């Protein structure tokens, strides 16, 4: 999905409407969930907090501007979906030189990439892949780009990269379920799901 860029109240309302709709689906269907896209929201924003933490601090500064009252009461800004940001898992995936390089491209204060959008006017994170941690586990993640490799062309897009956003991609495996909890299938059945910004596939 792509979220409204300028108005923080509209941005948060859009995501709140999305997660409440997903909660209704989750209540009637035991299925894995992926929520991903350009949320035009940095880590620590109210929108990111709602997705990553399941709630928004009532004193969050993003809530101060709500001229139409679309965010009231602020206590409604919560959900119970077990969503986790995929790239926050880099530190748990393994050890070695490659993993250490990737960890350095993660902000230790937010556990999100240092940037997913790299332009002349803005360098930061707006893009996320959230997944339901109770039903999916991460198999692999696409490497994050090194900032030094982007500086040679000043910013994105560039002759090498056609978008001002870097690509994010995650491969997931469905956690084993019992026949009773699935409704169909057999115990131990597993499927792989690949998710990127625009496409998904199952194996």
PDB file of C-alpha atoms in Angstrom, residues 1 21 24 46 52 77 88 95 105 196 199:
ATOM      1  CA  UNK A   1       0.000   0.000   0.000  1.00  0.00           C
ATOM      2  CA  UNK A  21     -10.017  -4.335   8.751  1.00  0.00           C
ATOM      3  CA  UNK A  24     -11.819  -8.591  11.275  1.00  0.00           C
ATOM      4  CA  UNK A  46       2.649   7.479  15.334  1.00  0.00           C
ATOM      5  CA  UNK A  52       5.075  -2.084  15.217  1.00  0.00           C
ATOM      6  CA  UNK A  77      -5.558   3.716  18.021  1.00  0.00           C
ATOM      7  CA  UNK A  88      14.153  -5.878  12.586  1.00  0.00           C
ATOM      8  CA  UNK A  95      26.488 -14.427  12.476  1.00  0.00           C
ATOM      9  CA  UNK A 105      22.817  -0.724   8.101  1.00  0.00           C
ATOM     10  CA  UNK A 196       8.477  -7.808  -1.970  1.00  0.00           C
ATOM     11  CA  UNK A 199       4.559  -9.225  -5.801  1.00  0.00           C
TER      12      UNK A 199
END
